[in-house]
């Protein structure tokens, strides 16, 4: 199975962010008497590399300093100085690269993706009186956010880890206490036609996560990089501890929605499925029917929630799937629903892309017809 490791803010040996010092190479000296130009300094790139983790980057480069090569000086033998050598920083797929101030520089979403993080200085030339420029140093942050097709969203002990085990070949730690998943796990759903879908089991969310309580932002930032959300609730409801209030399955759904909404409103616009787990428990069928009725018209059941727990928008789930991770009930149906939902989203994105391209073509021909009617007529004929 695929297992992403995390570094920086550590849980155990895992790191999920890393701060690096980067500087492009300085330019080379020009040669005034012959008009020779110095070579430009090399650039620093962060490159998505196979089998790389942030922990490996940290272990291999403990100083966390990356400096590109200096440009060659102009000389009688070579009037144009050689360009400085680029410096490549290996990184795992699924990295967001930001400045110290949080400005996004770029993302690494696939193997081989490259992002320039530091530009080399210019070589000396007649424009600069043959003096080279030095590159500016800066600090950058590599922030690892999971990349998965589906992200499991649920309160602790909703059965997410058991569900992932039942659906895939991942082997997350499973126990009867609330906080089981302390680090993200990714499982691969395998289909008979060899199709694979990745599902991320993320640390359990708690009320107040948007304020960085519990796993807080560690959890929520990983949700951003999943295509769709897979809400998991216990059909019988949930209570984090003896001193915290009991939440029904309906309340759990709305609280999860609210936490995502408060962290980043765009998250609740992602396509979502609802998995109602632990259907092997007594009275599960009756509780499932009650939940379905509540979700059909959630506004009518808002009285069950405090005002600050009511989401601005209710999620319209693509599928509501009852399962038992313990007995295997509904697991194959769930895998089918997950695949169907992802296919539908991909088809919708393709349709939008085609429509956008057609619109661009129409605008192009409209512009041609205004500027060169004769050319347009010839093209149309």
Tab-separated table of C-alpha atoms in Angstrom:
chain	number	residue	atom	x	y	z
A	1	UNK	CA	0.000	0.000	0.000
A	2	UNK	CA	1.042	3.589	-0.388
A	3	UNK	CA	2.062	5.233	2.843
A	4	UNK	CA	2.979	8.915	2.889
A	5	UNK	CA	5.380	9.983	5.642
A	6	UNK	CA	5.202	13.407	7.234
A	7	UNK	CA	7.999	15.707	8.834
A	8	UNK	CA	8.335	19.245	10.766
A	9	UNK	CA	5.209	19.301	12.901
A	10	UNK	CA	5.893	15.775	14.060
A	11	UNK	CA	3.688	12.953	15.157
A	12	UNK	CA	6.115	10.165	15.979
A	13	UNK	CA	8.760	9.965	13.264
A	14	UNK	CA	6.580	11.741	10.708
A	15	UNK	CA	7.114	15.251	9.372
A	16	UNK	CA	4.597	17.163	7.268
A	17	UNK	CA	6.457	20.421	6.631
A	18	UNK	CA	10.023	21.556	6.195
A	19	UNK	CA	11.677	24.993	6.077
A	20	UNK	CA	14.610	25.391	3.678
A	21	UNK	CA	17.158	28.082	2.877
A	22	UNK	CA	17.543	28.531	-0.894
A	23	UNK	CA	19.681	30.862	-3.013
A	24	UNK	CA	20.366	31.052	-6.708
A	25	UNK	CA	23.947	31.253	-7.934
A	26	UNK	CA	25.633	34.627	-8.426
A	27	UNK	CA	26.378	35.771	-11.970
A	28	UNK	CA	29.901	35.623	-13.442
A	29	UNK	CA	32.133	38.621	-14.119
A	30	UNK	CA	32.059	40.281	-17.531
A	31	UNK	CA	35.217	41.224	-19.467
A	32	UNK	CA	35.132	44.982	-20.194
A	33	UNK	CA	38.034	45.221	-22.656
A	34	UNK	CA	36.540	42.595	-24.996
A	35	UNK	CA	32.846	43.130	-24.207
A	36	UNK	CA	32.623	39.639	-22.756
A	37	UNK	CA	29.518	38.618	-20.808
A	38	UNK	CA	29.588	36.601	-17.594
A	39	UNK	CA	27.409	33.527	-17.257
A	40	UNK	CA	24.123	33.698	-15.356
A	41	UNK	CA	23.929	31.988	-11.979
A	42	UNK	CA	22.025	28.706	-11.685
A	43	UNK	CA	18.461	28.454	-10.366
A	44	UNK	CA	17.099	26.380	-7.481
A	45	UNK	CA	14.221	24.029	-8.314
A	46	UNK	CA	12.059	21.793	-6.148
A	47	UNK	CA	11.352	18.576	-8.070
A	48	UNK	CA	8.732	15.884	-7.355
A	49	UNK	CA	10.807	12.712	-6.988
A	50	UNK	CA	9.807	9.053	-6.727
A	51	UNK	CA	10.038	7.380	-3.303
A	52	UNK	CA	10.931	10.672	-1.623
A	53	UNK	CA	9.620	11.896	1.744
A	54	UNK	CA	10.260	15.080	3.665
A	55	UNK	CA	11.987	13.018	6.355
A	56	UNK	CA	14.444	11.710	3.767
A	57	UNK	CA	15.101	15.263	2.579
A	58	UNK	CA	15.786	16.328	6.158
A	59	UNK	CA	18.039	13.328	6.865
A	60	UNK	CA	20.002	13.683	3.626
A	61	UNK	CA	20.412	17.469	3.876
A	62	UNK	CA	20.523	18.224	7.635
A	63	UNK	CA	21.697	21.803	7.021
A	64	UNK	CA	18.599	22.382	4.839
A	65	UNK	CA	20.587	24.787	2.632
A	66	UNK	CA	20.412	24.678	-1.159
A	67	UNK	CA	22.574	26.996	-3.256
A	68	UNK	CA	22.905	26.878	-7.054
A	69	UNK	CA	26.188	27.208	-8.937
A	70	UNK	CA	27.902	30.505	-9.749
A	71	UNK	CA	28.015	31.654	-13.385
A	72	UNK	CA	31.394	31.429	-15.147
A	73	UNK	CA	33.497	34.547	-15.659
A	74	UNK	CA	34.034	35.857	-19.166
A	75	UNK	CA	37.567	35.251	-20.407
A	76	UNK	CA	39.677	35.574	-23.535
A	77	UNK	CA	39.132	31.871	-24.235
A	78	UNK	CA	35.374	32.052	-23.631
A	79	UNK	CA	33.831	35.508	-23.952
A	80	UNK	CA	30.468	34.130	-22.864
A	81	UNK	CA	30.834	32.655	-19.393
A	82	UNK	CA	29.171	29.320	-18.670
A	83	UNK	CA	25.844	29.313	-16.895
A	84	UNK	CA	25.929	28.193	-13.266
A	85	UNK	CA	24.655	24.716	-12.460
A	86	UNK	CA	21.045	24.449	-11.273
A	87	UNK	CA	20.346	22.972	-7.857
A	88	UNK	CA	17.502	20.435	-7.662
A	89	UNK	CA	15.794	19.815	-4.323
A	90	UNK	CA	14.030	16.407	-4.267
A	91	UNK	CA	10.562	16.354	-2.724
A	92	UNK	CA	7.574	14.013	-2.570
A	93	UNK	CA	4.474	14.403	-4.720
A	94	UNK	CA	1.737	16.389	-2.991
A	95	UNK	CA	3.816	19.346	-1.876
A	96	UNK	CA	2.665	22.949	-1.619
A	97	UNK	CA	5.630	25.354	-1.724
A	98	UNK	CA	5.165	28.672	0.051
A	99	UNK	CA	7.185	31.630	1.265
A	100	UNK	CA	7.684	32.296	4.977
A	101	UNK	CA	4.738	34.694	4.714
A	102	UNK	CA	2.419	32.039	3.325
A	103	UNK	CA	2.389	33.129	-0.344
A	104	UNK	CA	1.983	30.109	-2.604
A	105	UNK	CA	4.915	29.636	-5.005
A	106	UNK	CA	3.687	26.414	-6.610
A	107	UNK	CA	2.453	22.840	-6.173
A	108	UNK	CA	3.971	19.453	-6.992
A	109	UNK	CA	1.025	17.283	-8.030
A	110	UNK	CA	2.740	14.619	-10.175
A	111	UNK	CA	6.147	12.955	-10.526
A	112	UNK	CA	8.539	15.179	-12.431
A	113	UNK	CA	6.736	18.447	-11.622
A	114	UNK	CA	9.259	21.269	-11.065
A	115	UNK	CA	8.905	24.640	-9.351
A	116	UNK	CA	11.585	27.342	-9.475
A	117	UNK	CA	12.092	28.722	-5.964
A	118	UNK	CA	15.234	30.859	-6.405
A	119	UNK	CA	16.530	32.586	-9.537
A	120	UNK	CA	20.222	32.979	-10.289
A	121	UNK	CA	21.922	36.370	-10.640
A	122	UNK	CA	22.641	37.876	-14.061
A	123	UNK	CA	26.126	37.694	-15.517
A	124	UNK	CA	28.074	40.915	-15.933
A	125	UNK	CA	27.562	42.686	-19.284
A	126	UNK	CA	27.885	46.145	-20.780
A	127	UNK	CA	24.426	46.993	-19.360
A	128	UNK	CA	25.725	46.450	-15.813
A	129	UNK	CA	29.202	47.817	-16.480
A	130	UNK	CA	30.302	44.147	-16.594
A	131	UNK	CA	29.510	43.653	-12.908
A	132	UNK	CA	27.447	40.545	-12.076
A	133	UNK	CA	24.387	40.564	-9.836
A	134	UNK	CA	24.044	38.448	-6.737
A	135	UNK	CA	21.036	36.222	-6.179
A	136	UNK	CA	18.734	36.951	-3.264
A	137	UNK	CA	18.538	34.274	-0.568
A	138	UNK	CA	15.168	33.331	0.864
A	139	UNK	CA	13.457	30.748	3.033
A	140	UNK	CA	10.729	28.527	1.663
A	141	UNK	CA	8.380	25.987	3.214
A	142	UNK	CA	7.514	22.592	1.817
A	143	UNK	CA	4.082	21.636	3.093
A	144	UNK	CA	2.968	18.077	2.457
A	145	UNK	CA	-0.730	17.675	1.765
A	146	UNK	CA	-2.054	14.263	0.843
A	147	UNK	CA	-3.094	13.677	-2.719
A	148	UNK	CA	-5.868	11.083	-2.837
A	149	UNK	CA	-9.080	10.495	-4.739
A	150	UNK	CA	-11.182	10.267	-1.581
A	151	UNK	CA	-10.609	11.586	1.931
A	152	UNK	CA	-12.300	9.914	4.910
A	153	UNK	CA	-13.864	12.574	7.144
A	154	UNK	CA	-15.257	11.666	10.547
A	155	UNK	CA	-15.056	12.090	14.279
A	156	UNK	CA	-12.744	9.738	16.210
A	157	UNK	CA	-13.941	6.150	16.515
A	158	UNK	CA	-16.490	6.455	13.687
A	159	UNK	CA	-14.802	3.375	12.223
A	160	UNK	CA	-12.761	5.046	9.484
A	161	UNK	CA	-9.677	2.879	10.000
A	162	UNK	CA	-11.742	-0.315	10.080
A	163	UNK	CA	-13.550	0.829	6.940
A	164	UNK	CA	-10.286	1.488	5.125
A	165	UNK	CA	-9.037	-1.972	6.092
A	166	UNK	CA	-12.267	-3.576	4.868
A	167	UNK	CA	-12.134	-1.713	1.525
A	168	UNK	CA	-8.410	-1.855	0.765
A	169	UNK	CA	-5.068	-3.410	1.624
A	170	UNK	CA	-4.031	-0.653	4.031
A	171	UNK	CA	-3.341	-1.754	7.596
A	172	UNK	CA	-3.938	1.266	9.845
A	173	UNK	CA	-3.795	0.897	13.624
A	174	UNK	CA	-7.234	0.032	14.992
A	175	UNK	CA	-8.312	0.175	18.623
A	176	UNK	CA	-11.384	0.800	20.768
A	177	UNK	CA	-10.192	4.175	22.069
A	178	UNK	CA	-11.211	7.422	20.370
A	179	UNK	CA	-7.981	8.710	18.811
A	180	UNK	CA	-6.696	5.789	16.766
A	181	UNK	CA	-5.431	7.468	13.596
A	182	UNK	CA	-2.646	9.854	14.594
A	183	UNK	CA	-1.086	9.996	11.148
A	184	UNK	CA	-2.616	9.776	7.658
A	185	UNK	CA	-2.844	6.413	5.917
A	186	UNK	CA	-3.613	5.788	2.256
A	187	UNK	CA	-5.254	2.631	0.989
A	188	UNK	CA	-5.765	1.561	-2.598
A	189	UNK	CA	-9.154	0.259	-3.680
A	190	UNK	CA	-8.560	-2.466	-6.270
A	191	UNK	CA	-11.183	-3.359	-8.882
A	192	UNK	CA	-11.520	-6.449	-11.079
A	193	UNK	CA	-10.589	-4.461	-14.214
A	194	UNK	CA	-7.375	-3.298	-12.427
A	195	UNK	CA	-8.721	0.183	-11.764
A	196	UNK	CA	-7.215	1.699	-8.602
A	197	UNK	CA	-8.660	4.437	-6.409
A	198	UNK	CA	-6.769	5.965	-3.478
A	199	UNK	CA	-8.548	6.634	-0.182
A	200	UNK	CA	-6.933	8.621	2.635
A	201	UNK	CA	-7.777	7.893	6.270
A	202	UNK	CA	-7.056	11.141	8.096
A	203	UNK	CA	-6.710	11.819	11.841
A	204	UNK	CA	-10.130	12.024	13.502
A	205	UNK	CA	-11.705	15.473	13.569
A	206	UNK	CA	-13.046	16.985	16.802
A	207	UNK	CA	-15.301	19.933	17.461
A	208	UNK	CA	-13.233	23.104	17.261
A	209	UNK	CA	-10.738	21.669	14.758
A	210	UNK	CA	-10.945	24.863	12.685
A	211	UNK	CA	-9.480	26.641	15.745
A	212	UNK	CA	-6.593	24.146	15.611
A	213	UNK	CA	-7.875	22.033	18.518
A	214	UNK	CA	-6.799	18.391	18.540
A	215	UNK	CA	-5.229	17.487	15.188
A	216	UNK	CA	-6.972	20.627	13.889
A	217	UNK	CA	-5.161	22.117	10.938
A	218	UNK	CA	-2.993	19.005	10.497
A	219	UNK	CA	-6.192	17.229	9.492
A	220	UNK	CA	-7.934	19.983	7.585
A	221	UNK	CA	-5.034	20.888	5.321
A	222	UNK	CA	-4.896	17.281	4.067
A	223	UNK	CA	-8.599	17.388	3.192
A	224	UNK	CA	-7.874	20.176	0.718
A	225	UNK	CA	-5.938	17.846	-1.582
A	226	UNK	CA	-8.512	15.091	-1.981
A	227	UNK	CA	-10.859	15.089	-4.965
A	228	UNK	CA	-13.926	14.059	-2.990
A	229	UNK	CA	-14.958	13.581	0.625
A	230	UNK	CA	-16.181	10.373	2.239
A	231	UNK	CA	-18.044	11.283	5.434
A	232	UNK	CA	-18.129	8.407	7.943
A	233	UNK	CA	-20.555	8.444	10.874
A	234	UNK	CA	-21.546	5.887	13.496
A	235	UNK	CA	-25.237	5.062	12.958
A	236	UNK	CA	-25.737	5.065	16.750
A	237	UNK	CA	-24.122	8.469	17.285
A	238	UNK	CA	-20.916	9.523	19.002
A	239	UNK	CA	-19.571	10.803	22.308
A	240	UNK	CA	-15.894	11.832	22.491
A	241	UNK	CA	-15.652	11.596	26.293
A	242	UNK	CA	-17.880	11.291	29.358
A	243	UNK	CA	-17.880	15.065	29.869
A	244	UNK	CA	-18.742	15.931	26.243
A	245	UNK	CA	-22.297	15.862	24.840
A	246	UNK	CA	-23.610	12.860	22.932
A	247	UNK	CA	-24.088	13.560	19.204
A	248	UNK	CA	-26.518	11.685	16.990
A	249	UNK	CA	-25.496	10.625	13.479
A	250	UNK	CA	-27.375	13.637	12.051
A	251	UNK	CA	-25.636	16.024	14.453
A	252	UNK	CA	-22.267	14.450	13.586
A	253	UNK	CA	-22.843	15.097	9.858
A	254	UNK	CA	-23.706	18.755	10.440
A	255	UNK	CA	-20.839	19.304	12.897
A	256	UNK	CA	-18.357	17.824	10.421
A	257	UNK	CA	-19.781	20.087	7.712
A	258	UNK	CA	-19.479	23.131	9.988
A	259	UNK	CA	-15.853	22.377	10.904
A	260	UNK	CA	-14.888	22.088	7.232
A	261	UNK	CA	-16.850	25.235	6.386
A	262	UNK	CA	-15.200	27.303	9.137
A	263	UNK	CA	-11.727	26.203	8.057
A	264	UNK	CA	-12.268	26.818	4.338
A	265	UNK	CA	-15.692	27.318	2.781
A	266	UNK	CA	-14.629	25.768	-0.548
A	267	UNK	CA	-14.200	22.367	1.118
A	268	UNK	CA	-17.948	21.800	1.461
A	269	UNK	CA	-18.414	22.310	-2.275
A	270	UNK	CA	-16.426	19.137	-2.979
A	271	UNK	CA	-18.521	16.120	-4.073
A	272	UNK	CA	-19.246	14.031	-0.989
A	273	UNK	CA	-20.570	10.595	-0.086
A	274	UNK	CA	-21.936	9.583	3.301
A	275	UNK	CA	-21.029	6.215	4.825
A	276	UNK	CA	-23.222	5.152	7.730
A	277	UNK	CA	-21.091	2.636	9.595
A	278	UNK	CA	-21.721	0.001	12.292
A	279	UNK	CA	-24.941	-1.300	10.735
A	280	UNK	CA	-24.362	-4.540	12.657
A	281	UNK	CA	-25.456	-2.814	15.903
A	282	UNK	CA	-28.970	-3.285	17.375
A	283	UNK	CA	-31.682	-0.927	16.044
A	284	UNK	CA	-29.302	0.233	13.268
A	285	UNK	CA	-31.930	-0.052	10.522
A	286	UNK	CA	-34.405	2.203	12.381
A	287	UNK	CA	-31.688	4.762	13.127
A	288	UNK	CA	-30.602	4.761	9.463
A	289	UNK	CA	-34.150	5.522	8.300
A	290	UNK	CA	-34.378	8.337	10.860
A	291	UNK	CA	-31.076	9.785	9.583
A	292	UNK	CA	-32.254	9.642	5.943
A	293	UNK	CA	-35.432	11.539	6.825
A	294	UNK	CA	-33.421	14.180	8.679
A	295	UNK	CA	-30.992	14.609	5.762
A	296	UNK	CA	-33.844	15.027	3.258
A	297	UNK	CA	-34.922	18.246	4.999
A	298	UNK	CA	-32.148	19.232	7.424
A	299	UNK	CA	-33.599	22.704	8.010
A	300	UNK	CA	-36.522	21.106	9.829
A	301	UNK	CA	-34.218	19.467	12.366
A	302	UNK	CA	-31.976	22.481	13.117
A	303	UNK	CA	-33.550	22.712	16.571
A	304	UNK	CA	-31.370	19.724	17.500
A	305	UNK	CA	-28.263	21.882	17.030
A	306	UNK	CA	-26.898	24.979	18.750
A	307	UNK	CA	-26.916	28.072	16.505
A	308	UNK	CA	-23.115	28.069	16.151
A	309	UNK	CA	-23.206	24.433	15.035
A	310	UNK	CA	-25.526	24.960	12.062
A	311	UNK	CA	-23.642	25.063	8.724
A	312	UNK	CA	-24.365	27.857	6.240
A	313	UNK	CA	-24.968	25.232	3.547
A	314	UNK	CA	-26.056	21.632	3.942
A	315	UNK	CA	-24.194	19.016	1.912
A	316	UNK	CA	-26.222	17.132	-0.662
A	317	UNK	CA	-24.555	13.722	-0.617
A	318	UNK	CA	-24.079	11.898	-3.932
A	319	UNK	CA	-24.746	8.583	-2.175
A	320	UNK	CA	-25.747	7.496	1.344
A	321	UNK	CA	-24.308	4.018	1.902
A	322	UNK	CA	-24.986	1.873	5.000
A	323	UNK	CA	-22.113	-0.486	5.821
A	324	UNK	CA	-20.594	-2.602	8.542
A	325	UNK	CA	-16.811	-2.550	8.446
A	326	UNK	CA	-16.908	-5.378	10.993
A	327	UNK	CA	-19.020	-7.843	8.957
A	328	UNK	CA	-18.319	-6.544	5.436
A	329	UNK	CA	-21.960	-5.571	4.832
A	330	UNK	CA	-22.241	-3.022	1.994
A	331	UNK	CA	-18.487	-2.743	1.348
A	332	UNK	CA	-18.599	-3.830	-2.314
A	333	UNK	CA	-21.596	-1.544	-2.938
A	334	UNK	CA	-19.659	1.322	-1.347
A	335	UNK	CA	-16.664	0.690	-3.620
A	336	UNK	CA	-19.015	0.837	-6.599
A	337	UNK	CA	-20.540	4.127	-5.411
A	338	UNK	CA	-17.076	5.643	-4.902
A	339	UNK	CA	-16.041	4.716	-8.428
A	340	UNK	CA	-19.314	5.961	-9.925
A	341	UNK	CA	-19.004	9.314	-8.137
A	342	UNK	CA	-15.422	9.845	-9.342
A	343	UNK	CA	-16.373	8.916	-12.927
A	344	UNK	CA	-19.309	11.344	-12.851
A	345	UNK	CA	-17.053	14.146	-11.591
A	346	UNK	CA	-14.429	13.410	-14.269
A	347	UNK	CA	-17.133	13.414	-16.984
A	348	UNK	CA	-18.495	16.736	-15.716
A	349	UNK	CA	-14.993	18.277	-15.695
A	350	UNK	CA	-14.380	17.030	-19.249
A	351	UNK	CA	-17.675	18.533	-20.411
A	352	UNK	CA	-16.832	21.895	-18.829
A	353	UNK	CA	-13.353	21.797	-20.400
A	354	UNK	CA	-14.818	21.102	-23.857
A	355	UNK	CA	-17.350	23.913	-23.478
A	356	UNK	CA	-14.596	26.336	-22.450
A	357	UNK	CA	-12.512	25.380	-25.500
A	358	UNK	CA	-15.534	25.815	-27.798
A	359	UNK	CA	-16.169	29.227	-26.262
A	360	UNK	CA	-12.534	30.215	-26.908
A	361	UNK	CA	-12.867	29.092	-30.544
A	362	UNK	CA	-16.076	31.113	-30.974
A	363	UNK	CA	-14.408	34.192	-29.538
A	364	UNK	CA	-11.415	33.649	-31.833
A	365	UNK	CA	-13.612	33.454	-34.947
A	366	UNK	CA	-15.688	36.426	-33.799
A	367	UNK	CA	-12.464	38.430	-33.508
A	368	UNK	CA	-11.339	37.246	-36.959
A	369	UNK	CA	-14.678	38.189	-38.503
A	370	UNK	CA	-14.379	41.735	-37.146
A	371	UNK	CA	-10.797	42.238	-38.303
A	372	UNK	CA	-10.676	40.186	-41.541
A	373	UNK	CA	-14.126	39.298	-42.932
A	374	UNK	CA	-12.622	37.841	-46.102
A	375	UNK	CA	-10.303	35.502	-44.169
A	376	UNK	CA	-13.183	34.353	-41.985
A	377	UNK	CA	-15.341	33.613	-45.025
A	378	UNK	CA	-12.499	31.571	-46.538
A	379	UNK	CA	-12.055	29.607	-43.273
A	380	UNK	CA	-15.788	28.902	-42.994
A	381	UNK	CA	-15.984	27.738	-46.641
